[in-house]
Tab-separated table of C-alpha atoms and ligand atoms in Angstrom:
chain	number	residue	atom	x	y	z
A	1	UNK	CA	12.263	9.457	-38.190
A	2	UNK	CA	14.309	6.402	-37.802
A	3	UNK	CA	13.645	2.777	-38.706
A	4	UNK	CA	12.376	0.826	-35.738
A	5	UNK	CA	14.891	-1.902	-34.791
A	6	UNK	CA	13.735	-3.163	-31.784
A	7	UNK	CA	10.581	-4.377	-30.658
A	8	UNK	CA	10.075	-5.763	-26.853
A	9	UNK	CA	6.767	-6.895	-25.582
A	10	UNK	CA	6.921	-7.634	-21.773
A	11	UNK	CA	4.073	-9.646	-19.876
A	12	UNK	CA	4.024	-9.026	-15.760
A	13	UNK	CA	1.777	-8.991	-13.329
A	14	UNK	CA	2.756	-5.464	-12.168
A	15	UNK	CA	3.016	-3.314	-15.208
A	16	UNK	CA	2.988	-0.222	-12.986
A	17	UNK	CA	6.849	-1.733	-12.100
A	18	UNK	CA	8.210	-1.273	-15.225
A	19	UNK	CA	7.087	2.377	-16.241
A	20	UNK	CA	9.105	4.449	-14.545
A	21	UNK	CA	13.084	2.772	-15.339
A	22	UNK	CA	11.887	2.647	-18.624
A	23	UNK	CA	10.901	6.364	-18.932
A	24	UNK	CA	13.817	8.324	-18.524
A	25	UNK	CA	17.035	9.246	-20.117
A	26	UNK	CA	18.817	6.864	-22.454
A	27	UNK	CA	15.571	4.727	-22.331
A	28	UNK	CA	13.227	7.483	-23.089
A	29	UNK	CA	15.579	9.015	-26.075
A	30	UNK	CA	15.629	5.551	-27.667
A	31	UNK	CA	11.289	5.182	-27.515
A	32	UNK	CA	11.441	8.950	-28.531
A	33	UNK	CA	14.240	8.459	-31.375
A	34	UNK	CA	11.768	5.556	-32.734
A	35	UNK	CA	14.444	2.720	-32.273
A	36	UNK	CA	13.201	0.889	-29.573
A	37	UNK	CA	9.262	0.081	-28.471
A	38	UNK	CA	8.803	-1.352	-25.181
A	39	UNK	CA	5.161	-2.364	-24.876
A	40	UNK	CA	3.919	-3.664	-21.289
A	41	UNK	CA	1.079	-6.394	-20.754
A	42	UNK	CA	-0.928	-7.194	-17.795
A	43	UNK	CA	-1.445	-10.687	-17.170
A	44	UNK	CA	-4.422	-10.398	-15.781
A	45	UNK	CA	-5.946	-9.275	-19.461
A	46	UNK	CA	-5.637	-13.251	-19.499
A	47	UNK	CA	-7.292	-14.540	-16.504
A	48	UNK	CA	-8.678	-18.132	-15.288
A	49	UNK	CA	-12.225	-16.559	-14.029
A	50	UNK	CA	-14.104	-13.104	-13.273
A	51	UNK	CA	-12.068	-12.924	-10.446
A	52	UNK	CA	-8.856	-11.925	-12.438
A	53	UNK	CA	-7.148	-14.830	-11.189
A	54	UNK	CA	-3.817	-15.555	-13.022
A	55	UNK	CA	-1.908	-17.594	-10.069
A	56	UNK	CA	-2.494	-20.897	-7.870
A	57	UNK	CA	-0.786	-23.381	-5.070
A	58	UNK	CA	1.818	-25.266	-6.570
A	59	UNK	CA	1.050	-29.442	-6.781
A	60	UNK	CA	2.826	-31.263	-3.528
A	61	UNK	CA	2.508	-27.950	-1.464
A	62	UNK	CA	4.389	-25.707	-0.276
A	63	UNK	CA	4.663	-21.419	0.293
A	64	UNK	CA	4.211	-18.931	-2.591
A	65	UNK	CA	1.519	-18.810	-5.860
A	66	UNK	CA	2.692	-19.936	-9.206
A	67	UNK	CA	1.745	-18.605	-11.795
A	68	UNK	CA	-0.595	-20.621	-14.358
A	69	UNK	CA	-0.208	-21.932	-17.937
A	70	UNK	CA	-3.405	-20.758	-18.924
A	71	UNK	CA	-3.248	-16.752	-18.643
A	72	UNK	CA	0.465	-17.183	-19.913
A	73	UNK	CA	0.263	-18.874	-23.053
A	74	UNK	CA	-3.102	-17.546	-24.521
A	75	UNK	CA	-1.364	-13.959	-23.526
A	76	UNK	CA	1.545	-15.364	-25.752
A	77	UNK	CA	-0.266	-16.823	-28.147
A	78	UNK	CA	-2.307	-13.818	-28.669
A	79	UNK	CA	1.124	-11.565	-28.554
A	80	UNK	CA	2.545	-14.353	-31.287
A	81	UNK	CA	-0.073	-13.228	-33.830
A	82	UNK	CA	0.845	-10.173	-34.031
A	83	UNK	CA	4.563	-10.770	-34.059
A	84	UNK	CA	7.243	-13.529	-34.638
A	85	UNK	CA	9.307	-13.440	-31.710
A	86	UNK	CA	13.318	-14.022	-31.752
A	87	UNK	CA	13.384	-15.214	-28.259
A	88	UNK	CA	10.799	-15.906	-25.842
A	89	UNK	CA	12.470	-14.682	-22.300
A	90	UNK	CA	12.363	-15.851	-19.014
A	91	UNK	CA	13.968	-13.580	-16.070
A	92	UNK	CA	14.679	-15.870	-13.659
A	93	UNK	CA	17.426	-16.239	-10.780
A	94	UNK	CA	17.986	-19.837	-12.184
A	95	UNK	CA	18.673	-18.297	-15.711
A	96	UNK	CA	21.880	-17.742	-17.387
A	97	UNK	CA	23.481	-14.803	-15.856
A	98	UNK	CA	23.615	-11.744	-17.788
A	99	UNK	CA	26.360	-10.406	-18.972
A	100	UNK	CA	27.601	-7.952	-21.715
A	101	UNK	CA	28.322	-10.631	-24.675
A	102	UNK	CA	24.562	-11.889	-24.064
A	103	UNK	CA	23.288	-8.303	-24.166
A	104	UNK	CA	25.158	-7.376	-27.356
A	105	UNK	CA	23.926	-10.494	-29.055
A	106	UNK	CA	20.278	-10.077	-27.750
A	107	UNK	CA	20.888	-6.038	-29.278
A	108	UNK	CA	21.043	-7.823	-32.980
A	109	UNK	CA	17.474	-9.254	-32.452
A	110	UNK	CA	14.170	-7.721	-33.485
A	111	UNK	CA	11.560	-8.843	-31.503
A	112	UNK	CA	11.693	-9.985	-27.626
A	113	UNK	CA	9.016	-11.562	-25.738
A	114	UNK	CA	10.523	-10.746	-21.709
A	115	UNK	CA	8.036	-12.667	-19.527
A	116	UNK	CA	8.429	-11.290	-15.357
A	117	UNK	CA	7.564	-14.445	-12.923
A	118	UNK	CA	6.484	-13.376	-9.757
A	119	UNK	CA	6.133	-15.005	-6.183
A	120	UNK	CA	7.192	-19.045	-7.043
A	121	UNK	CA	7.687	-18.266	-10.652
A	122	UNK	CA	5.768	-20.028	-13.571
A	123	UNK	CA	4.394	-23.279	-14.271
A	124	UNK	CA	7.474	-25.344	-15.444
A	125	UNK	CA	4.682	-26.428	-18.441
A	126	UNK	CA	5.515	-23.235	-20.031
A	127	UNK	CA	9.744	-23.083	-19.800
A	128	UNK	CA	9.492	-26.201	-21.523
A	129	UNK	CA	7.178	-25.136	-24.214
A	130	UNK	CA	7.608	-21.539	-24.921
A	131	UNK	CA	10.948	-20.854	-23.024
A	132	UNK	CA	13.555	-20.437	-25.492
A	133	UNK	CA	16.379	-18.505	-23.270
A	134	UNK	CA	15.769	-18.169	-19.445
A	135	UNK	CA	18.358	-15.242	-18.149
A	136	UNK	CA	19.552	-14.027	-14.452
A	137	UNK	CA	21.169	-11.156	-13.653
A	138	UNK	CA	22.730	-12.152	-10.686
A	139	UNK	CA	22.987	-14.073	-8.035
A	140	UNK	CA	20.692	-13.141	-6.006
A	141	UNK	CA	16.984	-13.459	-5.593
A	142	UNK	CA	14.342	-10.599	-6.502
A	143	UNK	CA	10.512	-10.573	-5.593
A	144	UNK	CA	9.938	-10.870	-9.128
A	145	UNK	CA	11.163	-10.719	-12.806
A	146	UNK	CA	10.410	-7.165	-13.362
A	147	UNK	CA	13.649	-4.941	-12.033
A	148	UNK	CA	15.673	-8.202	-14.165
A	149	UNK	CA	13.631	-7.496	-17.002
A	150	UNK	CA	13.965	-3.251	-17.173
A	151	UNK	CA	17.590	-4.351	-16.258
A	152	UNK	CA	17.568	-6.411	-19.213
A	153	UNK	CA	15.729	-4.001	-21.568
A	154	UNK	CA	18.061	-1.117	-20.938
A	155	UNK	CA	21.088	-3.424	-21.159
A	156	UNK	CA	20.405	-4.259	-24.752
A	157	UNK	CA	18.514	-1.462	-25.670
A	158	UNK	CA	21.664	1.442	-25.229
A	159	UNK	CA	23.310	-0.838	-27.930
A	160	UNK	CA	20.619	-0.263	-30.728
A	161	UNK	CA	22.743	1.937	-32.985
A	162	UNK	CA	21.664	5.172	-32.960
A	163	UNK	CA	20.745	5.164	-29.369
A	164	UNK	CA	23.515	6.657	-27.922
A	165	UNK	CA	25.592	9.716	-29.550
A	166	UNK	CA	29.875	9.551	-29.400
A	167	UNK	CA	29.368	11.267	-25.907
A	168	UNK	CA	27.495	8.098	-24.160
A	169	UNK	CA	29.508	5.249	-26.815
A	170	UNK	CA	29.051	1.690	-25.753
A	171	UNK	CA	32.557	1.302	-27.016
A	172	UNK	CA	33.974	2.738	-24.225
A	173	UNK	CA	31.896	0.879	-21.553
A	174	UNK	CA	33.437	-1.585	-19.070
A	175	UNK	CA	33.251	-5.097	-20.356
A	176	UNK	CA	32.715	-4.719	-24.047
A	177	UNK	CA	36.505	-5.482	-24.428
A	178	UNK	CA	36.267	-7.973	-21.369
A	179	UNK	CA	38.112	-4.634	-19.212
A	180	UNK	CA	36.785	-2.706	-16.748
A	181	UNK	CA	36.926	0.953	-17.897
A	182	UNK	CA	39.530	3.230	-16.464
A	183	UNK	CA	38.510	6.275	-13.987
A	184	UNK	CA	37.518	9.261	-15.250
A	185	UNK	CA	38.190	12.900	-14.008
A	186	UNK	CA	36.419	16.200	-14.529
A	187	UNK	CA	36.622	19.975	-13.645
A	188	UNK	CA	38.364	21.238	-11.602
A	189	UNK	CA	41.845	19.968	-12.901
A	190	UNK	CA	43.048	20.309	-8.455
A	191	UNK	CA	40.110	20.120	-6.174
A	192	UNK	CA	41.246	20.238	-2.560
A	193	UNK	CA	44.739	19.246	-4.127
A	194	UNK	CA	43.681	15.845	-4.923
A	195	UNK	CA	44.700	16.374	-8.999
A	196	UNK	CA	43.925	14.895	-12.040
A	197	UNK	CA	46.271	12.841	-13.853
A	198	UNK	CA	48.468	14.944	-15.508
A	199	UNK	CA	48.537	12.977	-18.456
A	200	UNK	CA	44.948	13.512	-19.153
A	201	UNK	CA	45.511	17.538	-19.266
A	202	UNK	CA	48.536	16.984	-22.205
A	203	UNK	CA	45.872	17.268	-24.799
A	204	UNK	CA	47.916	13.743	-26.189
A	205	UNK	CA	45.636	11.811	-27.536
A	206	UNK	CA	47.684	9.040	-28.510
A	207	UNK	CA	49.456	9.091	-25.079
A	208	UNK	CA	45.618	9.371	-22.895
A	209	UNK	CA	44.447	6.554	-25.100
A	210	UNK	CA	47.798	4.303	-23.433
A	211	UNK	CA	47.030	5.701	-20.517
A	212	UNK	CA	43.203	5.136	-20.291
A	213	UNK	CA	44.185	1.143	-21.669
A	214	UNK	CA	46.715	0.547	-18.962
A	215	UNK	CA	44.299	1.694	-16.286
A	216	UNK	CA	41.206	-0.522	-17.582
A	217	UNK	CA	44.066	-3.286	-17.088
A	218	UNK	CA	45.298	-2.250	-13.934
A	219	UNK	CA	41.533	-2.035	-12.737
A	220	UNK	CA	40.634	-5.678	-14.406
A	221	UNK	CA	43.740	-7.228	-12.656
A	222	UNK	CA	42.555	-5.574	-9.177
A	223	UNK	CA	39.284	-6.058	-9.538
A	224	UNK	CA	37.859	-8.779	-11.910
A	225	UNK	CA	41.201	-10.954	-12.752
A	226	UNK	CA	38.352	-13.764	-13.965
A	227	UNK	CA	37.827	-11.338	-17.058
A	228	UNK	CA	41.110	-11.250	-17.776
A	229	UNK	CA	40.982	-14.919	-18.562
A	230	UNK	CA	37.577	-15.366	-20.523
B	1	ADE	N1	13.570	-13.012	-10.633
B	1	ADE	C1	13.874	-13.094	-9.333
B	1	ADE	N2	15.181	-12.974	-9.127
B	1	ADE	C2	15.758	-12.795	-10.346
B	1	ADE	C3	17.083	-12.634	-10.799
B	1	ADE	N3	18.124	-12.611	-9.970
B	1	ADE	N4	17.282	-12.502	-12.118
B	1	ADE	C4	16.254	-12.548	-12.983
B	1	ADE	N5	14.977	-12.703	-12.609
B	1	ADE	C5	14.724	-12.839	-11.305
């Protein structure tokens, strides 16, 4: 059994949501393996009235439910007893955008507290008093925090060591250098006689590793020349 190193308690409206991209491969070996729990929470455990209610209008008007302080923080209040949380985490498209450095530094942490906004979002009372990192990933706007925050969980939780084995590394992923990685190839070495490198069948590994580096440059110049300069 291994230690535990990761703890993430998630608080959504739709807990349904976040099952299933949390239930399969790398995600499921890491809840199996012990190194990760993910533990989902229904907001409406926390609601305003017998009627479940957890969202309103927003003050001044306007389209779309918010939803309220008052299910939020007693659900994080009651969530806080139980555990001290690193960061408190808001998905939101208004958030600092996700990218690998953030995930690797969120992978150090112990305990996460990823709360999903849905419709207008959440009452602004609570970013400013239980907020402590708000985080997008992307530009773009989704019907609600959940996809961000499975995004966000699987991000950070393939880096747990342990997680993955030297088949799956992180080390070789795109961005953890600031490259892109290069292209890979498989079986057959000539399939319709569009071949594979034939440096990668020289069984050189000094020579594929040069090879493999110049590519992830090539690739980053093409493709994502701002990386280059980060
Ligand atoms: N909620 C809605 N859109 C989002 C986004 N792009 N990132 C994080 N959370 C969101």
């Amino acid at each position: 059994m291994y230690l535990c190193l990761m703890h993430i308690d998630i608080i959504t409206v739709l807990p349904d949501l976040m099952q299933s991209p949390l239930s399969h491969s790398i995600m499921k070996r890491a809840q199996e393996k012990g190194l990760l729990t993910v533990q989902v929470h229904n907001l409406r455990q926390w609601p305003v009235n017998e009627y479940g209610q957890v969202d309103d209008y927003q003050y001044g008007g306007g389209a779309g439910m918010v939803l309220m302080c008052e299910p939020l923080v007693n659900a994080i209040e009651q969530l806080q007893k139980e555990r001290a949380y690193d960061e408190i985490i808001y998905l939101t498209p208004d958030g600092k955008t996700l990218n690998q450095r953030i995930a690797n530094s969120l992978s150090l942490k112990g305990h996460l507290l990823l709360i999903c906004g849905h419709y207008k979002g959440i009452d602004q009372r609570i970013r400013d008093h239980y907020i402590t990192l708000e985080i997008s990933i992307g530009d773009y706007v989704l019907s609600g925090g959940e996809l961000a925050a499975a995004v966000l969980t699987d991000a950070i939780g393939r880096l747990l060591p342990g997680v993955l084995n030297d088949e799956t590394s992180a080390l070789t992923d795109s961005f953890q250098d600031n490259l892109l990685a290069p292209p890979v190839y498989s079986r057959p070495a000539d399939f319709r006689g569009w071949r594979v490198p034939p440096i990668l069948l020289s069984g050189d590994p000094k020579k594929i590793e040069e090879w493999r580096h110049e590519e992830a440059i090539k690739r980053t110049e093409e493709r994502r020349p701002d990386l280059l300069k980060e």
